[in-house]
Coordinates of C-alpha atoms and ligand atoms in Angstrom, one line a residue:
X1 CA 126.6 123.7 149.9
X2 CA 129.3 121.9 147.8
X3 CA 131.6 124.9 146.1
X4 CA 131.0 124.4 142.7
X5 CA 134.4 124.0 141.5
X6 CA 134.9 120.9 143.6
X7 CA 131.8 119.7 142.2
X8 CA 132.6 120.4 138.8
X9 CA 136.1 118.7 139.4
X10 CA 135.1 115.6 141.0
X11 CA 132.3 115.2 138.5
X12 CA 135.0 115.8 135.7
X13 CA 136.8 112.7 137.0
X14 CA 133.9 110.7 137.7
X15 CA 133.4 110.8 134.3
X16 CA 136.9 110.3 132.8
X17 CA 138.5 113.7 132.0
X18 CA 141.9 114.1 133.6
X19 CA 141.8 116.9 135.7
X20 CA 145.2 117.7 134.1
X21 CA 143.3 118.5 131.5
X22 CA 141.1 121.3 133.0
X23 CA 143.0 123.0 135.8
X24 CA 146.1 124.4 134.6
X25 CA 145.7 127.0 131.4
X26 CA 145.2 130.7 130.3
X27 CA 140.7 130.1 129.9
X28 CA 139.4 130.1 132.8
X29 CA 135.7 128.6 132.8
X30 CA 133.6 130.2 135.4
X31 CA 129.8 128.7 136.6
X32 CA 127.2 131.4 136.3
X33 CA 125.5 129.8 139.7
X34 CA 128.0 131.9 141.7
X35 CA 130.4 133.6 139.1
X36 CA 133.8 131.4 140.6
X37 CA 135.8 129.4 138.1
X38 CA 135.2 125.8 137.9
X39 CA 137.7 125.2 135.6
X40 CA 141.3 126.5 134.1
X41 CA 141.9 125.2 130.2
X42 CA 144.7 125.2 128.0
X43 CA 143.0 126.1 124.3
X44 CA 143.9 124.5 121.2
X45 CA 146.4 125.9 119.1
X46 CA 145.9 126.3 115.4
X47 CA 148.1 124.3 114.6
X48 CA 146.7 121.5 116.5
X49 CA 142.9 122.4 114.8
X50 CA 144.6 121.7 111.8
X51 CA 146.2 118.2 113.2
X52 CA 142.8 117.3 114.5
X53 CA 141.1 117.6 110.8
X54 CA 143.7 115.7 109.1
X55 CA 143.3 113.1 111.9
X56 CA 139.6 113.8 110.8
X57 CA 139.9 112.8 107.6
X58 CA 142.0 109.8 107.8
X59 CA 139.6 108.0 110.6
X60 CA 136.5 108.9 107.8
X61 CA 137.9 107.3 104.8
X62 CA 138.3 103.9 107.3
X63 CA 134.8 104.7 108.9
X64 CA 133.0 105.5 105.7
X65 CA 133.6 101.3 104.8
X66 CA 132.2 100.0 108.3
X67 CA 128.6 99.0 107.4
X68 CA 126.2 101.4 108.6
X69 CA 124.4 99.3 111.0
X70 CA 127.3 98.7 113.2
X71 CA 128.2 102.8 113.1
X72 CA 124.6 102.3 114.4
X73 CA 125.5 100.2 117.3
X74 CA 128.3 102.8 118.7
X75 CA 125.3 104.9 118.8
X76 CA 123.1 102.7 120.9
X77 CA 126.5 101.9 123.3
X78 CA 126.8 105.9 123.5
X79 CA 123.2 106.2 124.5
X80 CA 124.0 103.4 127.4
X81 CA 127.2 105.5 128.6
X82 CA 125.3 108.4 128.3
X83 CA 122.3 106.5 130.1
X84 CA 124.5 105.4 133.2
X85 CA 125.8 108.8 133.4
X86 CA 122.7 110.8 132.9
X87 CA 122.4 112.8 136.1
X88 CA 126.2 113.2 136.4
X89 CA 126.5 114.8 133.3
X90 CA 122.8 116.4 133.7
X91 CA 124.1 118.1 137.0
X92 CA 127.9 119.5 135.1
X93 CA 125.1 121.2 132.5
X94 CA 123.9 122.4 135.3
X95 CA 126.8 123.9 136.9
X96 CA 128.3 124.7 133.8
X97 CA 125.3 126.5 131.9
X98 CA 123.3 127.3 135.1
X99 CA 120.0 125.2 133.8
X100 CA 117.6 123.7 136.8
X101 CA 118.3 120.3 137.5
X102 CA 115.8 118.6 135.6
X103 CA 116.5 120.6 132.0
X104 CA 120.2 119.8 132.5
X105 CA 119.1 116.0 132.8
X106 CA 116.7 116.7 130.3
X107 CA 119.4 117.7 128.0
X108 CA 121.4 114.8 128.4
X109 CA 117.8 112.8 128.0
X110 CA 117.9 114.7 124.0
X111 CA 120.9 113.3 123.6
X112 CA 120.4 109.8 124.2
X113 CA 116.6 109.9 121.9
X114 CA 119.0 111.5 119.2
X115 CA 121.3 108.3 119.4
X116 CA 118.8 105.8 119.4
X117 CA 117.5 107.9 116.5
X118 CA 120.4 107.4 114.5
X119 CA 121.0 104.2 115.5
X120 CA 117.6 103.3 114.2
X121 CA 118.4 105.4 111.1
X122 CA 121.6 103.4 110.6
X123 CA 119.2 100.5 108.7
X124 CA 117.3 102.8 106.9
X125 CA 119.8 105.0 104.5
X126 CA 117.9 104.5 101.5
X127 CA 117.7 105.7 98.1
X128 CA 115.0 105.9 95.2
X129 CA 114.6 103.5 92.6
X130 CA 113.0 106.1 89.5
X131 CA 111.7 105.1 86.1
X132 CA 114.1 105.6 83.3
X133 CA 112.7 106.6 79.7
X134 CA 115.4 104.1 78.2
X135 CA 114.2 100.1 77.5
X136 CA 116.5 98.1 79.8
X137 CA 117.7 100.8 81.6
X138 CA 117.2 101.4 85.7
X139 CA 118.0 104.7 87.5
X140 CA 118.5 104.7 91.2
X141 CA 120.1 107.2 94.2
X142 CA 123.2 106.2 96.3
X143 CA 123.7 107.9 99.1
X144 CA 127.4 108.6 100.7
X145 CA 129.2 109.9 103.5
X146 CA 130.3 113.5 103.5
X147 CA 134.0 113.6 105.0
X148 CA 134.3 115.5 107.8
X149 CA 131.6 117.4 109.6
X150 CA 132.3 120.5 111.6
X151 CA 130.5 121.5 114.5
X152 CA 130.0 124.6 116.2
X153 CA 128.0 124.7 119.1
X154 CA 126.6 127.4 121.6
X155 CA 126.3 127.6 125.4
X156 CA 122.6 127.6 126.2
X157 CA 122.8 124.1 124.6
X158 CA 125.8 122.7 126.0
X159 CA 125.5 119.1 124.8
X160 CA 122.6 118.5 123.1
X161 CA 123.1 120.7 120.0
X162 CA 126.6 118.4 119.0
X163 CA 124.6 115.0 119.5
X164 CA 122.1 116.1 117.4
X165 CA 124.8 116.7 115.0
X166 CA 127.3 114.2 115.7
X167 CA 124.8 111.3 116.0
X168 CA 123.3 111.4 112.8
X169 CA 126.9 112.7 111.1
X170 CA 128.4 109.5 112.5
X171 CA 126.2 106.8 111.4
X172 CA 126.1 108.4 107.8
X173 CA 129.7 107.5 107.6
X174 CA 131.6 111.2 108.5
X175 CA 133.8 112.3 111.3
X176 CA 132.8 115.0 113.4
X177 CA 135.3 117.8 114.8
X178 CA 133.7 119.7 117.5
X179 CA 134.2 123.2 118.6
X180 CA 132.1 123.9 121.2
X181 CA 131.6 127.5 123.2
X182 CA 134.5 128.6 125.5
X183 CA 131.6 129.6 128.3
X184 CA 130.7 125.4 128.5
X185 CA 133.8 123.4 127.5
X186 CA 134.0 120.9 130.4
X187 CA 130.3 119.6 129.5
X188 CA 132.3 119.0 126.1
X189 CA 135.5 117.4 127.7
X190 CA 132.8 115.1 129.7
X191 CA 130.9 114.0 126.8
X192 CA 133.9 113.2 124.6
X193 CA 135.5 111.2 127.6
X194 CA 132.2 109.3 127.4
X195 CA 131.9 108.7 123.6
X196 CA 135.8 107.4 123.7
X197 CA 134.5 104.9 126.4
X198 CA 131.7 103.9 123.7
X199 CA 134.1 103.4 120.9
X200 CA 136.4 101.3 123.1
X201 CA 133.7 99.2 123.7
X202 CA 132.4 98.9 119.9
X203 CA 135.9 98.0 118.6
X204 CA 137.6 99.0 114.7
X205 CA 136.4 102.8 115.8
X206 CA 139.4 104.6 114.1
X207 CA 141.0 107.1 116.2
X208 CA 140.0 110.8 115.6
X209 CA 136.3 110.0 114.5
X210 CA 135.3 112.5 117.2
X211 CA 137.6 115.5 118.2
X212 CA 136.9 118.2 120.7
X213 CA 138.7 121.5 119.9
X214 CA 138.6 124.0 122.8
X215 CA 138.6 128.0 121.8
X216 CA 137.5 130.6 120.7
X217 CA 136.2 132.1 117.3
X218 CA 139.7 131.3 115.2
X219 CA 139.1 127.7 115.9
X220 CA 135.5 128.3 114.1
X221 CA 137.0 130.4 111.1
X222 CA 139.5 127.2 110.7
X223 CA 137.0 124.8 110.2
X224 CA 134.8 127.2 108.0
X225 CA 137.5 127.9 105.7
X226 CA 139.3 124.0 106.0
X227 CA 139.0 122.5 102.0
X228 CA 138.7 118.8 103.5
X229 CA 135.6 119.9 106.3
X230 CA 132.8 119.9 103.4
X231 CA 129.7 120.6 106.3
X232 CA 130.0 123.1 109.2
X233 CA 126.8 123.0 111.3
X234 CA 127.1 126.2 112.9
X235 CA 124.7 126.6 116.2
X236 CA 124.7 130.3 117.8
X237 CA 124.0 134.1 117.5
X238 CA 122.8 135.3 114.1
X239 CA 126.0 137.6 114.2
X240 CA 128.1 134.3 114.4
X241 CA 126.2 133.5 111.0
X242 CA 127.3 136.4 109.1
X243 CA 131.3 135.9 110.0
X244 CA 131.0 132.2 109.4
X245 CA 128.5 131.6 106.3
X246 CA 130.7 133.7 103.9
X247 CA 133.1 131.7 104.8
X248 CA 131.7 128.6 103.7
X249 CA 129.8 129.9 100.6
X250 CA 133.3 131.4 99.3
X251 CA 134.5 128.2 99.2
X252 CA 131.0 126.4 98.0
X253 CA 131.2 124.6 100.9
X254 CA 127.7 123.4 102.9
X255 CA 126.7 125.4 105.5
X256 CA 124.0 124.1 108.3
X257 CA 123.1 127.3 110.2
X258 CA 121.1 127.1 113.1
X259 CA 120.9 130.8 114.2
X260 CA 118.8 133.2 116.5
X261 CA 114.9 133.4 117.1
X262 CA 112.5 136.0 118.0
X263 CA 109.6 133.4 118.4
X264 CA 106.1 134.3 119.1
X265 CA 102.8 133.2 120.5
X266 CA 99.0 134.0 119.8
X267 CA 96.7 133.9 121.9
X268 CA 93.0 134.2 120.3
X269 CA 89.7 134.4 122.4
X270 CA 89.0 130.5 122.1
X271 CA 92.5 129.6 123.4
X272 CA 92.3 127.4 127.1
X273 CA 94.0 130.2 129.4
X274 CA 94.9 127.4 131.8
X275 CA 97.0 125.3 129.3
X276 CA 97.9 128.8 127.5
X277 CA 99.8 130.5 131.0
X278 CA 101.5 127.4 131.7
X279 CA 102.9 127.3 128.1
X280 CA 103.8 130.9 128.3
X281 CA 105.4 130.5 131.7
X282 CA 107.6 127.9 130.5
X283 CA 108.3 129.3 127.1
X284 CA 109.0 133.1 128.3
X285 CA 110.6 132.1 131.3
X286 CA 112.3 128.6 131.7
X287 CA 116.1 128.3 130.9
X288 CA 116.0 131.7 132.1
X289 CA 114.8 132.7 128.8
X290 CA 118.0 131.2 127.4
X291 CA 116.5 128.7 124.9
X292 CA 116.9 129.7 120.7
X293 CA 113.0 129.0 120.6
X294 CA 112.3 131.2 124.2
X295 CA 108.6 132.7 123.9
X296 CA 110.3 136.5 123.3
X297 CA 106.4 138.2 121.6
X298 CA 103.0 137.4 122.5
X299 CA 100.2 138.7 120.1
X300 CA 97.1 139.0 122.9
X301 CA 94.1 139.5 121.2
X302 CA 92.6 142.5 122.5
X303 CA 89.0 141.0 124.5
X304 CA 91.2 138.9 126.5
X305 CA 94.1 140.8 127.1
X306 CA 93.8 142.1 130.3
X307 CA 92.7 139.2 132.0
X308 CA 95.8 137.3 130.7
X309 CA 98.4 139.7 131.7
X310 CA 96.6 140.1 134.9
X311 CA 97.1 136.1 135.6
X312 CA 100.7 136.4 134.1
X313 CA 101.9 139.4 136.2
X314 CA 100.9 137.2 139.2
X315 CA 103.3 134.4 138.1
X316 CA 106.2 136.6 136.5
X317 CA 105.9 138.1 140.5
X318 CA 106.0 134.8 141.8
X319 CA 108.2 132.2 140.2
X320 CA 110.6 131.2 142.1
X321 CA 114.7 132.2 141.2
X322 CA 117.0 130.9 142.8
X323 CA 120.3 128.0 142.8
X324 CA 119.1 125.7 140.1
X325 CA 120.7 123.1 141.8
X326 CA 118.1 123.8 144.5
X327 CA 114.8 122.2 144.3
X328 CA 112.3 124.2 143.9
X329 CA 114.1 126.6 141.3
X330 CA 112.7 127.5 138.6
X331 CA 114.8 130.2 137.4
X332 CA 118.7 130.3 137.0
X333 CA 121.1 132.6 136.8
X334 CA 121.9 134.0 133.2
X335 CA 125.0 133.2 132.2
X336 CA 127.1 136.2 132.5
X337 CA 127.1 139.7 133.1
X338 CA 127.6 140.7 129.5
X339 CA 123.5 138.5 129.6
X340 CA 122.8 140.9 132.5
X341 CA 124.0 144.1 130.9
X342 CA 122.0 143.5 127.3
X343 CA 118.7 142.6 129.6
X344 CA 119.2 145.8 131.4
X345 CA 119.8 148.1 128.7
X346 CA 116.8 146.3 126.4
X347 CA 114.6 146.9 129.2
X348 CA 115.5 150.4 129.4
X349 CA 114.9 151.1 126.0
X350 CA 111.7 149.4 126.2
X351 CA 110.7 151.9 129.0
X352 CA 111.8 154.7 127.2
X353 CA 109.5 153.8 124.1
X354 CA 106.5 153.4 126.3
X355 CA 106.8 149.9 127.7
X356 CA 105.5 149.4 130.7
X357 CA 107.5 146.7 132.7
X358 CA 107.1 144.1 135.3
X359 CA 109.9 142.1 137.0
X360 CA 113.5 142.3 135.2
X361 CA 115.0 143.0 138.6
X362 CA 118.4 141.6 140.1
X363 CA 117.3 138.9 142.3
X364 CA 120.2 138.4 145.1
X365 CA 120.6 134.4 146.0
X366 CA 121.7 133.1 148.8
X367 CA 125.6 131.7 148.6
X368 CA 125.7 132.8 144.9
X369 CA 126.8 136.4 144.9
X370 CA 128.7 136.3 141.7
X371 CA 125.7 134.8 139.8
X372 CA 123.5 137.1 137.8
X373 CA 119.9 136.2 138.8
X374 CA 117.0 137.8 137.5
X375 CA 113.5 138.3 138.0
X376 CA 112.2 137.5 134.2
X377 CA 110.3 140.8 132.9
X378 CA 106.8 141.3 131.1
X379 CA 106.6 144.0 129.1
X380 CA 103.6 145.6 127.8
X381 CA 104.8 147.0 124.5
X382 CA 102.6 149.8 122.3
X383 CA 104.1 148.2 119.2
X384 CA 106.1 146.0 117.6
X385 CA 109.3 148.1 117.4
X386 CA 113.0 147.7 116.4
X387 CA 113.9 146.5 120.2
X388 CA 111.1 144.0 119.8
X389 CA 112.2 142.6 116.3
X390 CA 115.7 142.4 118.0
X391 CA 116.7 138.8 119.9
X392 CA 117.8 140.1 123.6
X393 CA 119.0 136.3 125.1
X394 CA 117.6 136.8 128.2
X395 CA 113.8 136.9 129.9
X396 CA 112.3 139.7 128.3
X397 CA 108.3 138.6 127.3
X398 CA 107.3 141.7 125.0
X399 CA 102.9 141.6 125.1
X400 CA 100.9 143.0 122.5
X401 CA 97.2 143.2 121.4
X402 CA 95.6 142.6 117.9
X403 CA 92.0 143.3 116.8
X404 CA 92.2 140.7 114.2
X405 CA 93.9 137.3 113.4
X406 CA 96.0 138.2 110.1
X407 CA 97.1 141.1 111.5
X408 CA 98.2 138.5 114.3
X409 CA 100.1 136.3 112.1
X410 CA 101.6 139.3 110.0
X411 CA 103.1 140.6 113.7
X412 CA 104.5 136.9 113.8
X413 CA 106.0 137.0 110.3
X414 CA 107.1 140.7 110.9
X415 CA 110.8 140.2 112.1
X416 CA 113.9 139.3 110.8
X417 CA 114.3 135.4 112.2
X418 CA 112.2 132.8 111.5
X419 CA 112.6 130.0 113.9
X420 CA 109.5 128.7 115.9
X421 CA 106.3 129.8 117.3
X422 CA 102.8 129.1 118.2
X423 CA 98.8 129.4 118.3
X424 CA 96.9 129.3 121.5
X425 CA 93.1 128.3 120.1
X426 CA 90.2 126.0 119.5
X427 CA 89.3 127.3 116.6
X428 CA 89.9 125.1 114.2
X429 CA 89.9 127.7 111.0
X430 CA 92.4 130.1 113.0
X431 CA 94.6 127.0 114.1
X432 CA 94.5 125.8 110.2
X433 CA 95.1 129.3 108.6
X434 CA 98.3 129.9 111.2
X435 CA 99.9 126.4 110.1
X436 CA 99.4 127.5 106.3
X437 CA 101.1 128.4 103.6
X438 CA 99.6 132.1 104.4
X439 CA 100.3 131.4 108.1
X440 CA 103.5 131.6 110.6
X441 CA 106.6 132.1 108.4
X442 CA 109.1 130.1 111.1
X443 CA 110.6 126.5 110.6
X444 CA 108.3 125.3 113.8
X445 CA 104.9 126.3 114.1
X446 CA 103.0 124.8 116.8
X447 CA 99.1 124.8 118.2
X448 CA 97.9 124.9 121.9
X449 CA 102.4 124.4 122.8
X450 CA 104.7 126.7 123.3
X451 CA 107.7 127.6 120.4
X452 CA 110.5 125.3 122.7
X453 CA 111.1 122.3 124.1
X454 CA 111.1 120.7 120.3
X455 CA 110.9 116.5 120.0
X456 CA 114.1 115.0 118.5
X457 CA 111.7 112.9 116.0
X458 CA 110.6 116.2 114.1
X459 CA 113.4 118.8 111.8
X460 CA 114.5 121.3 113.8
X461 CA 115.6 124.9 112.3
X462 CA 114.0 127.9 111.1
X463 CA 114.0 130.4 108.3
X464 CA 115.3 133.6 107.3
X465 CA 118.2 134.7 109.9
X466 CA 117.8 132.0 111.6
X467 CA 119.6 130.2 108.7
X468 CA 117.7 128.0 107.0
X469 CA 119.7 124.7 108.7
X470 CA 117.5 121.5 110.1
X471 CA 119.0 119.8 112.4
X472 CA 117.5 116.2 114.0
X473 CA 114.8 114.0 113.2
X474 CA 112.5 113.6 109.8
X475 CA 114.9 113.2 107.0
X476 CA 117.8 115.5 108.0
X477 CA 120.1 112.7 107.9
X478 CA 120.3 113.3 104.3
X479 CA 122.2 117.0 104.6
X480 CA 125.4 114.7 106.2
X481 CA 125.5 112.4 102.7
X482 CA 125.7 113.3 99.5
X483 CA 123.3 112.4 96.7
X484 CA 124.6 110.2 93.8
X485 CA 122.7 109.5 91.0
X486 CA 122.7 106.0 89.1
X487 CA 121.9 104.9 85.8
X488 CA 122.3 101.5 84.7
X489 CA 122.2 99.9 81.5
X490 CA 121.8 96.2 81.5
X491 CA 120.9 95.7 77.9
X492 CA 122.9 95.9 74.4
X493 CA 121.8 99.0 73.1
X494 CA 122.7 102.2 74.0
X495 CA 119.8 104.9 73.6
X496 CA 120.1 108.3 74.6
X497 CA 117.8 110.5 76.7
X498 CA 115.3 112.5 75.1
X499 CA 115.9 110.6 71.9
X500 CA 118.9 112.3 70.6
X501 CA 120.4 110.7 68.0
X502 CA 124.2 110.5 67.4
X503 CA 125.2 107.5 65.1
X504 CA 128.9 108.0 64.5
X505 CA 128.8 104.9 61.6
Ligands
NAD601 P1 127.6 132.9 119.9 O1 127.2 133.2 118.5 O2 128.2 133.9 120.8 O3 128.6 131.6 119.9 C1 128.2 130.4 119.3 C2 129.5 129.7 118.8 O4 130.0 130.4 117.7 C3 130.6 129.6 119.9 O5 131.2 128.4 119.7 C4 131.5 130.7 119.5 O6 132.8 130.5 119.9 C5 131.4 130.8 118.0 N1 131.5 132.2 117.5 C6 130.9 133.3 117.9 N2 131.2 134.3 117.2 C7 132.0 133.9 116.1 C8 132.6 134.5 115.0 N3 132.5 135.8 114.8 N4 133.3 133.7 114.2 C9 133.4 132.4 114.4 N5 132.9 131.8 115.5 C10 132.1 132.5 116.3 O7 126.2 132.4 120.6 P2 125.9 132.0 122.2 O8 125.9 133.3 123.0 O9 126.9 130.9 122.6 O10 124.5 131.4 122.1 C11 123.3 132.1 122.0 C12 122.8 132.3 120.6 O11 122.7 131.1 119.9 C13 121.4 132.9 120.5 O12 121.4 133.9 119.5 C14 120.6 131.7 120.3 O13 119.3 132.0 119.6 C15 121.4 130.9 119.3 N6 121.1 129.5 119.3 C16 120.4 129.1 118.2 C17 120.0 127.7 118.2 C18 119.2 127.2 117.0 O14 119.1 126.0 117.0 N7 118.7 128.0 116.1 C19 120.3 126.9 119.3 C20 121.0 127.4 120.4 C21 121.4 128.7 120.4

């Protein structure tokens, strides 16, 4: 096998970052497949933070007067870099985050939907034309770039979450300064390198439209508190939320908060147990339970409880873990041990309160001793406790029963996050009542699918602490312009709205 620093190197250059770039510097970058450092990085300074933002600014105001349709078409030549490139930068998500092969291609796949998205988009930004009360008068919306957009992303989404971002940020006229996690900065480096090679090809891109600043939290708070960044989108732990939303609000900036989930799934008596256990396995399990919308509850209902866990157990026993750059894997490693530790002490807790647990093991692999593998846990839970209400990012499945379908969707409802989950039925009055307004309380609600693996087509984002932020498809491209509205007088008179009168003869 290939050491995974080599790998990550020569892939690095493949794809145009200097390697100067990447292997001399104080933060080291270490791949969670076998725990050894793939990459050395020197980390922005604030001072050059602050550089980066002016630069920021400057390429906007020339990029907010290239027609919209041609930022469009940087878009469409990013999605054929990213294309070409697809399993080389697939595979650095790979080593870099620790995903199986084809969810690491599968990322770099969201990323090149998101830019034909936007690209598509690019000929749509559109306004209203409304009524007006006045005779001669007509009242329309404008809609404008923002400035510059801040992004903050996390490491279980590598790439993905900045495209979703950046693509739709970009053809509404902003720039985009990019502050990615310090666990998955070279996927960053590598992406960037292949945007520049997009813009190079489009021609008139100013220079700064797209900045990558490498560090830690003090990068973050710079962009939060910076008066010429007007949107943050902010993508991690609900903690992250707290220190940065403040931040924003104090200076009545906008904040687009994409935050944690504690997503669930019911399963009611109708429900296909064939297409439910796959859905499960994949949502509980896959990305090693790494995913904001991972399947973390499952609301059984009581008659057919035992009969799923029993067909569960089997596969939570089986699945194979293992080098995700190995065919065949289905389960990486988590992506460090401070992952490992909070599985391990959730799953003790759980015990302690009555759970009763299967899997959650250290799982040994060959070649990979630094890497923190797991065997993903089931745990039959009592009740819906504190621990259960709490996101642990790692793959813990917490089972319940319910006797009766509202008390099913109030156990979805009952936690602090909000983000996405899911109905396993073929009744059509319980899948109906779960998608209403009495229903699942999360920004994603889903019937017969699992709470991840989200289309780009659709708003992504949840509720409550997961931030209320929607990120994406639908009409999210709205949240990176701001509103104007219009009203025109094209005859000789001047009337006032709701027939005030104020003759100054
Ligand atoms: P994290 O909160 O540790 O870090 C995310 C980003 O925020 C990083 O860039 C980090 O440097 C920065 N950051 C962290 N703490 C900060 C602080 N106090 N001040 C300023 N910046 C700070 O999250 P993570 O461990 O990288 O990712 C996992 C978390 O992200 C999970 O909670 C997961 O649910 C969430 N997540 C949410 C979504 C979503 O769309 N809702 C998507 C992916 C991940």
């Amino acid at each position: 096998m290939v050491q995974t620093n080599d790998e990550a190197l020569a892939l690095m250059e493949f794809l145009g970052v200097p390697l100067s770039r990447i292997t001399i510097g104080p933060l080291e970058v270490k791949s969670p497949i076998t725990g050894e450092p793939i990459g050395q990085l020197t980390p922005h300074s604030n001072a050059e933070a602050h550089r980066a933002i002016a630069r920021a600014r400057q390429a906007h105001l020339a990029w907010r007067q290239v027609p919209a349709p041609r930022r469009g078409e940087l878009m469409r030549l990013f999605a054929e870099e990213l294309r070409t490139n697809q399993a080389d930068l697939g595979r650095l998500v790979t080593l870099e985050a620790g995903k199986i092969l084809s969810e690491g291609k599968g990322e770099v796949q969201e990323m090149i939907d998101i830019c034909m998205f936007a690209c598509g988009i690019s000929r749509q930004l559109h306004g209203l034309t409304i009524a007006s009360e006045r005779p001669q008068h007509r009242m329309m919306e404008t809609w404008h770039p923002l400035g510059v957009v801040g992004v903050i992303s996390a490491f279980n989404f590598p790439v993905a979450v900045w495209c979703w971002n950046a693509a739709l940020a970009l053809v509404c006229g902003n720039s985009v300064v990019w502050k990615p996690s310090p666990k998955t900065p070279l996927t960053a480096l590598a992406t960037q390198a292949l945007f520049e090679r997009a813009a190079a090809r489009v021609g008139g891109v100013p220079e700064g439209l797209s900045t990558v600043l490498i560090g830690g939290s003090e990068l973050a708070r710079i962009l939060a508190d910076h008066p010429k960044v007007p949107l943050v989108s902010a993508t991690g732990s609900t903690a992250m939320g707290h220190a940065i939303a403040p931040r924003l609000t104090a200076r009545f900036a906008r904040a687009l908060l994409e935050l944690g989930g504690n997503n669930a799934g019911i399963v009611c008596p109708s429900a296909d147990l064939e297409l439910a256990v796959r859905a499960i396995a994949f949502g509980a399990m896959g990305t090693a339970g790494q995913r904001c919308t991972t399947l973390r509850r499952l609301i059984v209902q009581e008659s057919i409880y035992g009969n799923l866990v029993t067909r569960l157990k089997t596969i939570y026993q089986s699945v194979k873990v293992g080098d995700p750059r190995q065919e065949g894997s289905l389960i990486g490693p988590l992506i460090d041990g401070g992952s490992f530790a909070a599985m391990h002490n959730a799953l003790k807790e759980a015990r302690d309160l009555g759970g009763v647990v299967t899997g959650g093991e250290r799982v040994n692999v060959d070649h990979c001793p630094g890497g923190y593998y797991v065997r993903p846990a089931l745990v039959e839970m009592p009740a819906q406790t504190e621990l259960v209400r709490t996101e642990t990012f790692a793959p813990i499945l917490y089972v319940m029963k319910y006797k009766n379908l509202v008390d099913a969707i109030a156990m979805n409802n009952d936690v602090p996050q909000g983000l996405s989950s899911c109905i396993f039925t073929h009744d059509l009055q319980e899948a109906e009542l779960f998608l209403s307004a009495e229903g699942s309380d999360c920004g994603i609600a889903n019937v017969n699918i699992g709470p991840s693996g989200a289309e780009i087509g659709g708003a992504f984002g949840g509720e409550k602490e997961t931030g209320g932020g929607r990120e994406s498809g639908s009409d999210v491209w709205k949240t990176y312009m701001r509103r104007a509205t219009n009203t025109i007088n094209y005859g000789n008179v001047l009337p006032l709205a709701q027939g005030v009168s104020f003759d100054i003869e």
